[in-house]
Short mmCIF file of C-alpha atoms and ligand atoms in Angstrom, two decimals:
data_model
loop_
_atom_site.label_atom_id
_atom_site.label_comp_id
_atom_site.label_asym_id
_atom_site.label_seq_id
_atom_site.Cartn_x
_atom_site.Cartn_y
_atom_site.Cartn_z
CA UNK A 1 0.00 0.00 0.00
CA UNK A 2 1.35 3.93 -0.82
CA UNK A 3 0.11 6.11 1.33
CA UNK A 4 -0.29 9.88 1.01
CA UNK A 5 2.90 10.12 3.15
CA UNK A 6 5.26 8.19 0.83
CA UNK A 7 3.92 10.39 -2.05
CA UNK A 8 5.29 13.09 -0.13
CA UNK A 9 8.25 11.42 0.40
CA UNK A 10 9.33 11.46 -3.00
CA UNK A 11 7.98 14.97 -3.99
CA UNK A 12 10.31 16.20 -0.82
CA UNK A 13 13.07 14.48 -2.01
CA UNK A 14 13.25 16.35 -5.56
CA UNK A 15 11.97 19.83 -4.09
CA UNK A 16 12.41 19.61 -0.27
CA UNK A 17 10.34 22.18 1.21
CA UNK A 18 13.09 23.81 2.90
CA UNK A 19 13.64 25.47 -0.08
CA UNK A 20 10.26 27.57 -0.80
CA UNK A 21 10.34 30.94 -0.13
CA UNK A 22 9.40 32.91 3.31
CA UNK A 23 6.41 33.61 1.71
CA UNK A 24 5.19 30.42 0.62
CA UNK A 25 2.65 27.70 1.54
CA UNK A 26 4.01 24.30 0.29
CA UNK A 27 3.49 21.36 1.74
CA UNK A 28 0.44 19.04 2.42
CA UNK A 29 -2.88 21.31 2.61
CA UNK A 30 -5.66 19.32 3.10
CA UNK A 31 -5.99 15.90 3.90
CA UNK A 32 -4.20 12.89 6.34
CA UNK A 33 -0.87 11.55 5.23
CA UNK A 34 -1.30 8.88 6.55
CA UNK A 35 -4.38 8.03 4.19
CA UNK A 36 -3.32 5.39 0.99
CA UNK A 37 -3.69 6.65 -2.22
CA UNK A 38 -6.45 5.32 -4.67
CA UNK A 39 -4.66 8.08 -7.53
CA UNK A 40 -3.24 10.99 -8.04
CA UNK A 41 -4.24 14.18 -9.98
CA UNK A 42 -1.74 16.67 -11.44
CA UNK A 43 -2.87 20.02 -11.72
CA UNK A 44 -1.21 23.54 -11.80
CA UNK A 45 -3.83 24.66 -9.66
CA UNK A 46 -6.50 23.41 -7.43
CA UNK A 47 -10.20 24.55 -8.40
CA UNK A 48 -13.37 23.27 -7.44
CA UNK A 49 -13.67 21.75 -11.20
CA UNK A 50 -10.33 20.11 -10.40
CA UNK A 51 -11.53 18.23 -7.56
CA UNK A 52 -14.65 17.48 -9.26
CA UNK A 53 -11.95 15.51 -11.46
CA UNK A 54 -10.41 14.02 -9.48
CA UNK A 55 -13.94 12.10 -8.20
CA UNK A 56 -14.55 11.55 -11.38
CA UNK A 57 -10.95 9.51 -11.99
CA UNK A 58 -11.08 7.99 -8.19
CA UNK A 59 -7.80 10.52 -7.35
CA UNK A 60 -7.84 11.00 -3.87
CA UNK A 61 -4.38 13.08 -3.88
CA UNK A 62 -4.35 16.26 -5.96
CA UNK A 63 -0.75 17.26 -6.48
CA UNK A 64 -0.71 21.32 -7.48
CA UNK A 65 2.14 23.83 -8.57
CA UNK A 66 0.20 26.98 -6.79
CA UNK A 67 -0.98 26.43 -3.25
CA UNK A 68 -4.90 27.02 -2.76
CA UNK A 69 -3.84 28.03 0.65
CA UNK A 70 -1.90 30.65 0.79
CA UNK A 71 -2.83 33.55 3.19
CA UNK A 72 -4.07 32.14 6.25
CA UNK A 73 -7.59 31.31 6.37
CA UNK A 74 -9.72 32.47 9.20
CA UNK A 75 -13.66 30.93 7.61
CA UNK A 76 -13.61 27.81 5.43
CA UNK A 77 -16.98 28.02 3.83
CA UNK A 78 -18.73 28.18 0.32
CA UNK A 79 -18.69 32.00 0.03
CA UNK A 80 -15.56 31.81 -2.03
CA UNK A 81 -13.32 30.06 -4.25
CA UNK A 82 -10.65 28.76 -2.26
CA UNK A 83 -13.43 27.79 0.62
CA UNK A 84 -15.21 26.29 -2.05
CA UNK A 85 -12.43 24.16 -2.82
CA UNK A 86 -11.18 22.89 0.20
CA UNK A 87 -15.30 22.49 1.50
CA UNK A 88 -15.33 20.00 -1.73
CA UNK A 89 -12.11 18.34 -0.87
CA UNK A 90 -12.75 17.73 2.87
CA UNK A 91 -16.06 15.98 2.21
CA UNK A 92 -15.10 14.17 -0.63
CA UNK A 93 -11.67 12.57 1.44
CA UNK A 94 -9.55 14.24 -1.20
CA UNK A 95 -6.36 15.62 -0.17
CA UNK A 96 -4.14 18.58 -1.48
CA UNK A 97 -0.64 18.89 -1.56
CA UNK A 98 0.95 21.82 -3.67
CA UNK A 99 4.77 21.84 -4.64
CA UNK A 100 5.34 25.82 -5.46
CA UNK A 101 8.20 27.86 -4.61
CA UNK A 102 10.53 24.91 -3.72
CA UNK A 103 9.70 23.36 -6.96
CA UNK A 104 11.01 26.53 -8.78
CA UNK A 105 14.09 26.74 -6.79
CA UNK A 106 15.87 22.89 -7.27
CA UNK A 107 17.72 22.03 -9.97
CA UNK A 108 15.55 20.19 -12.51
CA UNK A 109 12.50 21.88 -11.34
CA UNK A 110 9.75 24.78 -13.14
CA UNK A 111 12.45 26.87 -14.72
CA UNK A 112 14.86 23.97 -15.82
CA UNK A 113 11.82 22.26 -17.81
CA UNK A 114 11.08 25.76 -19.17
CA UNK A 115 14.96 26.06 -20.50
CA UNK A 116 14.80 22.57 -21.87
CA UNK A 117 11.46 23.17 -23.82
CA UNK A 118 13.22 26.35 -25.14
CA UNK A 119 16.24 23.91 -26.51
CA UNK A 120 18.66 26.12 -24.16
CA UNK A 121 22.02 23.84 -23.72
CA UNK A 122 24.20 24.36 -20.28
CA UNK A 123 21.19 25.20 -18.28
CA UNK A 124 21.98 26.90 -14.77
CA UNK A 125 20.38 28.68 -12.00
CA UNK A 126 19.92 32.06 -12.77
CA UNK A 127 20.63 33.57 -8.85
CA UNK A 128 21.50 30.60 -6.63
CA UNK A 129 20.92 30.60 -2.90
CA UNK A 130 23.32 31.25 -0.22
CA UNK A 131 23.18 30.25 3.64
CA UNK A 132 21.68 26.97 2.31
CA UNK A 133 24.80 24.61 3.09
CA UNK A 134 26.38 23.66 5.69
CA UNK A 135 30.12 21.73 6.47
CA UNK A 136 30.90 18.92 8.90
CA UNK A 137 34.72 18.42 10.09
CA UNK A 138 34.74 15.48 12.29
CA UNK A 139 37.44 13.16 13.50
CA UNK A 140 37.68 9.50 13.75
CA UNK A 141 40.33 6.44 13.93
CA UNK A 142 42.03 5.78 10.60
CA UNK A 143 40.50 1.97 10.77
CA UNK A 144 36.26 3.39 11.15
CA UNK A 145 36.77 6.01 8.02
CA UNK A 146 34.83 4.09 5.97
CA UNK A 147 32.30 3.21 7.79
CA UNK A 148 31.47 6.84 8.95
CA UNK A 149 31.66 8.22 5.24
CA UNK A 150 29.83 5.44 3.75
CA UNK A 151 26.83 6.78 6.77
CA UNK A 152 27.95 10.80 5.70
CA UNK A 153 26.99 9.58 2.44
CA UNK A 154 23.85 7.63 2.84
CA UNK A 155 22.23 10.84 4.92
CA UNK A 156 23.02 12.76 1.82
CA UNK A 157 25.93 14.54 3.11
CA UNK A 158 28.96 15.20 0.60
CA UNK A 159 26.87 15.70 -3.01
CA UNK A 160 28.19 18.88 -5.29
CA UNK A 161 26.68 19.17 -8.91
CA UNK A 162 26.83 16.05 -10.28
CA UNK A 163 29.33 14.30 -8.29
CA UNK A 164 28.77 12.40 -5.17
CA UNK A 165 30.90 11.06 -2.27
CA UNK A 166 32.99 14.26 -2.12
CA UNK A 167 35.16 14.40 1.20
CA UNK A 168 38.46 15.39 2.26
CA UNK A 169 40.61 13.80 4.69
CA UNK A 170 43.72 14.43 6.10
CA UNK A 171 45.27 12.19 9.00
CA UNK A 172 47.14 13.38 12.38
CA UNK A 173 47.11 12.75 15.80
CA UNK A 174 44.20 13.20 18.58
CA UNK A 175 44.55 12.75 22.08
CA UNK A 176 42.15 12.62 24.81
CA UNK A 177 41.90 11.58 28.92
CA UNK A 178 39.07 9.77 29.80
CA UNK A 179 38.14 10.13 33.70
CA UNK A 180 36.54 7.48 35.81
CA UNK A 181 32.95 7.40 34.64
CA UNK A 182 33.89 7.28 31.18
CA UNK A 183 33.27 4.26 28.80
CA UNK A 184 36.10 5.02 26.47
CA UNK A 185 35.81 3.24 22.89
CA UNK A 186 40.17 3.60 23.39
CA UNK A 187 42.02 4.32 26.28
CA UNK A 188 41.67 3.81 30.15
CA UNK A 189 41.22 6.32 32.70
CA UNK A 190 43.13 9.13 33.82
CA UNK A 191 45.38 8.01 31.28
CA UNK A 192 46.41 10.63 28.47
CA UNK A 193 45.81 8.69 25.00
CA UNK A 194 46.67 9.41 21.59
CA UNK A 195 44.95 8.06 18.53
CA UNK A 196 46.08 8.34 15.12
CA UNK A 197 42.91 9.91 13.17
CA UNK A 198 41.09 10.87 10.17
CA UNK A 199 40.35 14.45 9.99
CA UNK A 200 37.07 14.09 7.79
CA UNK A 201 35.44 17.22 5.89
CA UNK A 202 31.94 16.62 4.08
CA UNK A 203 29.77 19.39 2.84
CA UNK A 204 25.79 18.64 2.49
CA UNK A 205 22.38 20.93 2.68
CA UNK A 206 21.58 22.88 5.80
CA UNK A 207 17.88 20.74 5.78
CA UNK A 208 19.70 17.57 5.95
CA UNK A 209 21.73 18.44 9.14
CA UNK A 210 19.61 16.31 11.73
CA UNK A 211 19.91 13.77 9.10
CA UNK A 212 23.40 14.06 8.68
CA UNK A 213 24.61 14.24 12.54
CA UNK A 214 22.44 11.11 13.00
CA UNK A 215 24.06 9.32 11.01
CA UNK A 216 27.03 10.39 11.79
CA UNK A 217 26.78 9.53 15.78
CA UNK A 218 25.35 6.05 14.73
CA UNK A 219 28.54 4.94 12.78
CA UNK A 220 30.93 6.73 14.71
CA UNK A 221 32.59 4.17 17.44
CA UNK A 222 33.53 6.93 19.89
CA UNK A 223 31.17 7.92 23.16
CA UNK A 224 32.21 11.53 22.77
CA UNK A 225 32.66 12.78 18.54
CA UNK A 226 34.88 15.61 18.79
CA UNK A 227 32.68 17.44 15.47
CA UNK A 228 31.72 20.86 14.61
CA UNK A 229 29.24 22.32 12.04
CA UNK A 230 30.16 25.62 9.70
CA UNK A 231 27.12 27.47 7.58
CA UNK A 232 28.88 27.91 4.48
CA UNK A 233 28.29 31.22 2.49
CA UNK A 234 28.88 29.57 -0.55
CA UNK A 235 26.32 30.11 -3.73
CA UNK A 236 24.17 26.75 -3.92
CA UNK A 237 24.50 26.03 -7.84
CA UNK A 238 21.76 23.49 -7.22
CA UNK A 239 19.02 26.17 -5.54
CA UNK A 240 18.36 29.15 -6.69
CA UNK A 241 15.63 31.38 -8.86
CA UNK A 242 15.27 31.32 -12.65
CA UNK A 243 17.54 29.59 -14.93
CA UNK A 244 20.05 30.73 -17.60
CA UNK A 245 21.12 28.81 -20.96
CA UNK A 246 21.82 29.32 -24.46
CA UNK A 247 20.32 28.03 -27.82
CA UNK A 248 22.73 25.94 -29.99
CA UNK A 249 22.52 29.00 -32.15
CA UNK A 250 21.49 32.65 -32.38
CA UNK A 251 18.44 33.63 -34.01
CA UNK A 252 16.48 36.27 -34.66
CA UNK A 253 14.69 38.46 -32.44
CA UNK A 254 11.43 38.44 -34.43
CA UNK A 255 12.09 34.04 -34.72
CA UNK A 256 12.68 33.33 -31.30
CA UNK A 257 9.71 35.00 -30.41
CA UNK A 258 7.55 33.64 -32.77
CA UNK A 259 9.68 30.06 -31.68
CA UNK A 260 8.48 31.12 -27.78
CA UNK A 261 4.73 31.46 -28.90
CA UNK A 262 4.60 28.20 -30.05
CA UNK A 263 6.76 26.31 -27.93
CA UNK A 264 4.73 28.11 -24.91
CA UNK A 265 1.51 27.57 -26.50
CA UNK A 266 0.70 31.47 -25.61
CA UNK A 267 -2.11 33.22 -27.32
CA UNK A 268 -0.16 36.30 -26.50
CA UNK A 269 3.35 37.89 -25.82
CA UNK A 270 3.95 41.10 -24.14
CA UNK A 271 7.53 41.95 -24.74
CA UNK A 272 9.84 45.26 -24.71
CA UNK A 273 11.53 47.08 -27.58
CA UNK A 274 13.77 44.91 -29.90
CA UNK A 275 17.51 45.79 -29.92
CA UNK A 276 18.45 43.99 -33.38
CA UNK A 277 20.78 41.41 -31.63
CA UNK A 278 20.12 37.66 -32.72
CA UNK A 279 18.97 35.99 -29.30
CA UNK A 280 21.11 33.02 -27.97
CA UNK A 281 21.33 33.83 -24.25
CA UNK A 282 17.84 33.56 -23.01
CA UNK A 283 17.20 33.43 -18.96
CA UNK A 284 13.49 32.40 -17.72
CA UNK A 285 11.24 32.33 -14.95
CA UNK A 286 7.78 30.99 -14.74
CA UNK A 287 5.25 32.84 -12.65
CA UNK A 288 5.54 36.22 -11.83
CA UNK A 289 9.98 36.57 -12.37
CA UNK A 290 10.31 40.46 -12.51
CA UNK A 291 12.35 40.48 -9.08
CA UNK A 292 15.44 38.72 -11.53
CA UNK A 293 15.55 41.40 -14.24
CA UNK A 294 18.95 42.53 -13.14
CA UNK A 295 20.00 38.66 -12.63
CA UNK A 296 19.05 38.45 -15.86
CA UNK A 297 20.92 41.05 -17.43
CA UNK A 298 24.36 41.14 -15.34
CA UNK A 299 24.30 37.46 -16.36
CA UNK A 300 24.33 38.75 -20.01
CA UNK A 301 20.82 37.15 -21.14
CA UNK A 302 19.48 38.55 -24.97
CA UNK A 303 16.18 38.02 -23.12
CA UNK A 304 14.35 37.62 -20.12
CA UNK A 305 10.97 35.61 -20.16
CA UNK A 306 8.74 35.82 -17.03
CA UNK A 307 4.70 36.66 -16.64
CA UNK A 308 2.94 39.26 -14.53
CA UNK A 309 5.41 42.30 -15.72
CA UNK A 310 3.58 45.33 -14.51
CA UNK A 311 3.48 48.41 -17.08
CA UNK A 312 6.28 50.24 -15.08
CA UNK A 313 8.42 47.39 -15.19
CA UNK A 314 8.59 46.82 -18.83
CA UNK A 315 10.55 50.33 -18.56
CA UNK A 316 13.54 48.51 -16.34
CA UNK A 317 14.59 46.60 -19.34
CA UNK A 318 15.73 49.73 -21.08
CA UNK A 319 17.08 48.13 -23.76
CA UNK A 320 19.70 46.47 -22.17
CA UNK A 321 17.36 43.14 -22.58
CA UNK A 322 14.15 42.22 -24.21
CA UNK A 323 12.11 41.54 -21.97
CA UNK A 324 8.96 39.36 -22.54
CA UNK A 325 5.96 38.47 -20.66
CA UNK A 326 4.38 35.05 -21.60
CA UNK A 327 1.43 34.68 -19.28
CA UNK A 328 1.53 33.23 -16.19
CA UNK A 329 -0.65 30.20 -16.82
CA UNK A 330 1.20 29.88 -20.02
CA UNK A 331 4.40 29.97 -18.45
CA UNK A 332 4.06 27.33 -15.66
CA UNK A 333 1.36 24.81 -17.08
CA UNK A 334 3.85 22.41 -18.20
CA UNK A 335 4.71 22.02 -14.91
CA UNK A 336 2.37 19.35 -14.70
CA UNK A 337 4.12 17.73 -17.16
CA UNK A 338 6.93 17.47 -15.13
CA UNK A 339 5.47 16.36 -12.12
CA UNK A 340 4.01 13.63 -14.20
CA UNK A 341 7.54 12.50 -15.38
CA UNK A 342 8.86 12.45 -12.04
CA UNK A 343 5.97 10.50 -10.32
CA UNK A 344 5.41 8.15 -13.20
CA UNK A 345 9.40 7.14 -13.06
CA UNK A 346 8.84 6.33 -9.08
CA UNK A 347 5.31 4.85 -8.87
CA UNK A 348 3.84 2.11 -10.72
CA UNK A 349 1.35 0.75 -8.68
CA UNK A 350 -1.01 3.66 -8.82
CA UNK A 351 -2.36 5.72 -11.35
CA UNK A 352 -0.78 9.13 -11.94
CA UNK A 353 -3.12 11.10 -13.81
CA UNK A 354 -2.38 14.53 -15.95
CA UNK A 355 -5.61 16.88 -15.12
CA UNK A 356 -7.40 17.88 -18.41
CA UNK A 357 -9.02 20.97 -16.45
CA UNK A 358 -7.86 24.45 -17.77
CA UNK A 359 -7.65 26.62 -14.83
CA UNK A 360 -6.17 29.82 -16.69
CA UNK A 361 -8.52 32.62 -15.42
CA UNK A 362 -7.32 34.97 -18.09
CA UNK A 363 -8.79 35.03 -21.68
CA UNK A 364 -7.57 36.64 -24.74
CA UNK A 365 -9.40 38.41 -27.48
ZN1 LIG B 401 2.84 30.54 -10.52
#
């Protein structure tokens, strides 16, 4: 049986919710986690005609990009859409869980399956994260190195880019006198030992850290770990807003837009004065991006593509970028797509179901 919990499990995994914005509501809305799921319904948001779905397809988890909580909630009733929602939900044992913000900001998340429907090549984060790793330095007898990195490893610790099992080690001397209640792995009381030892350094993600020194005390043979922790100011290539690439070759202005339209599937395209300079370095960010403009252009991007660009905005770009505005529907509903990939490659024994509801509130003439 897979219950709600294990669902969350491997959603957390990909875009742990440590990384969503102060502002943010991701996470498990409605519902009990504990509950096994019957199916799951992908949706970029959650409506009252998306639950009414998901009864109709036996779903009992709805998996969202935007949270339908978001402010706090003080009256859930029918006298609007979001009380609708959850109302319908509740009583029909359906449960909500939206991945938003933290989904954005992980490698392989919204923006990177934005670059890669664009064709951009040597995707990155556009403005990585700081504060959001963390070092351990901890030392341990030559003969139980393994065994402790092997358990750094396991708890996630000592992963950069695409590599894994990173550590450094360096071996000296420790010494240490036990006194009389002591249960010393080495050495007897009162007696001043010395141990030839493994000084071990292992960087991993400030969320993992109870994860980390857990392991870490379980495979270590000492009663006492002589340890200490270091935040790390370091840029997180892995976490971050937006994402940056180029196309395998420049086009033109007038192309690539026209390339964007369809690619996008947008009826419309609100973008900034042309500068008649082929495009190859595009930067993106679905949802409302105008807060990376300047990310955008220090990183030397032709163009910028984001949704919700106020009018005032559109005058930042200044022609140092074009600047375009896709639609904010348009620019995140292939997120389900990519929650679909993602599930579909880790769960087998229950159907994972693409919603067919259109939740863009915004029409075009
Ligand atoms: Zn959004």
């Amino acid at each position: 049986m897979t219950r709600i919990a294990d669902v969350i499990k491997i959603m957390e995994t990909w875009a742990p919710l440590a990384y969503q914005e102060s502002y943010d509501n991701a996470g498990l809305l409605v519902g009990d986690a504990a509950d096994a799921v019957k199916g799951i319904l992908i949706s970029l948001d959650t409506t009252e005609e998306v639950i009414d779905e998901a009864i109709a397809k036996g779903c009992n988890l709805v998996i969202a990009h935007h949270p339908i909580i978001f402010k706090g909630l003080k009256k859930i009733n029918r006298t609007n859409y979001i009380g609708r929602t959850v109302v319908k939900a509740i009583q029909n044992n359906i449960a909500i869980y939206a991945t938003h913000t933290n989904l954005d900001n992980v490698h392989n998340g919204v923006n990177f399956h934005i670059a890669s429907r664009l064709g951009l090549q040597n995707i990155r984060v556009l403005s990585p994260k700081k504060q959001t790793l963390q070092k351990l330095v901890v030392f341990v007898p030559v003969e139980d190195t393994k065994v402790l990195l092997d358990a750094l490893s396991s708890a996630g610790a000592g992963v950069i880019g695409n590599y894994s099992g990173c550590s450094f080690r360096v071996t000296g001397t420790g010494s240490f006198t036990p006194n009389e209640t002591a249960n010393p792995y080495i050495g007897q009381a009162n007696q001043l030992e010395e141990v030839i030892e493994n000084r071990i350094e292992v960087m991993f993600p400030t969320y993992l850290t109870g994860k980390v020194l857990a392991a870490m005390r379980q495979a270590h043979p000492y009663e006492e770990i002589a340890y200490y922790v270091t935040s790390l100011e370091n840029e997180n290539q892995e976490v971050g807003s937006g994402a940056i690439g180029t196309l395998a070759e420049p086009i033109s202005e007038t192309q690539f837009l026209q390339f964007l339209k369809d690619q996008m599937q947008t009826g419309c395209i609100r973008y900034t004065a042309l500068r008649d300079k082929p495009i190859q370095k595009v930067a993106v960010c679905g949802g409302a991006g105008i807060f990376l403009l300047n990310d955008a252009i220090r990183a030397g991007a032709d163009i910028f593509i984001t949704s919700d660009v106020k009018y005032h905005e559109f005058f930042d770009a200044d022609k140092r970028i074009v600047l375009a505005d896709i639609g904010h529907y348009e620019s995140e509903v292939f997120t389900k797509d990519l929650i679909f990939a993602h599930l579909s490659k880790k769960i087998s024994n229950i159907a994972v179901n693409l919603s067919e509801t259109t939740t863009n509130p915004v029409f075009y003439l």
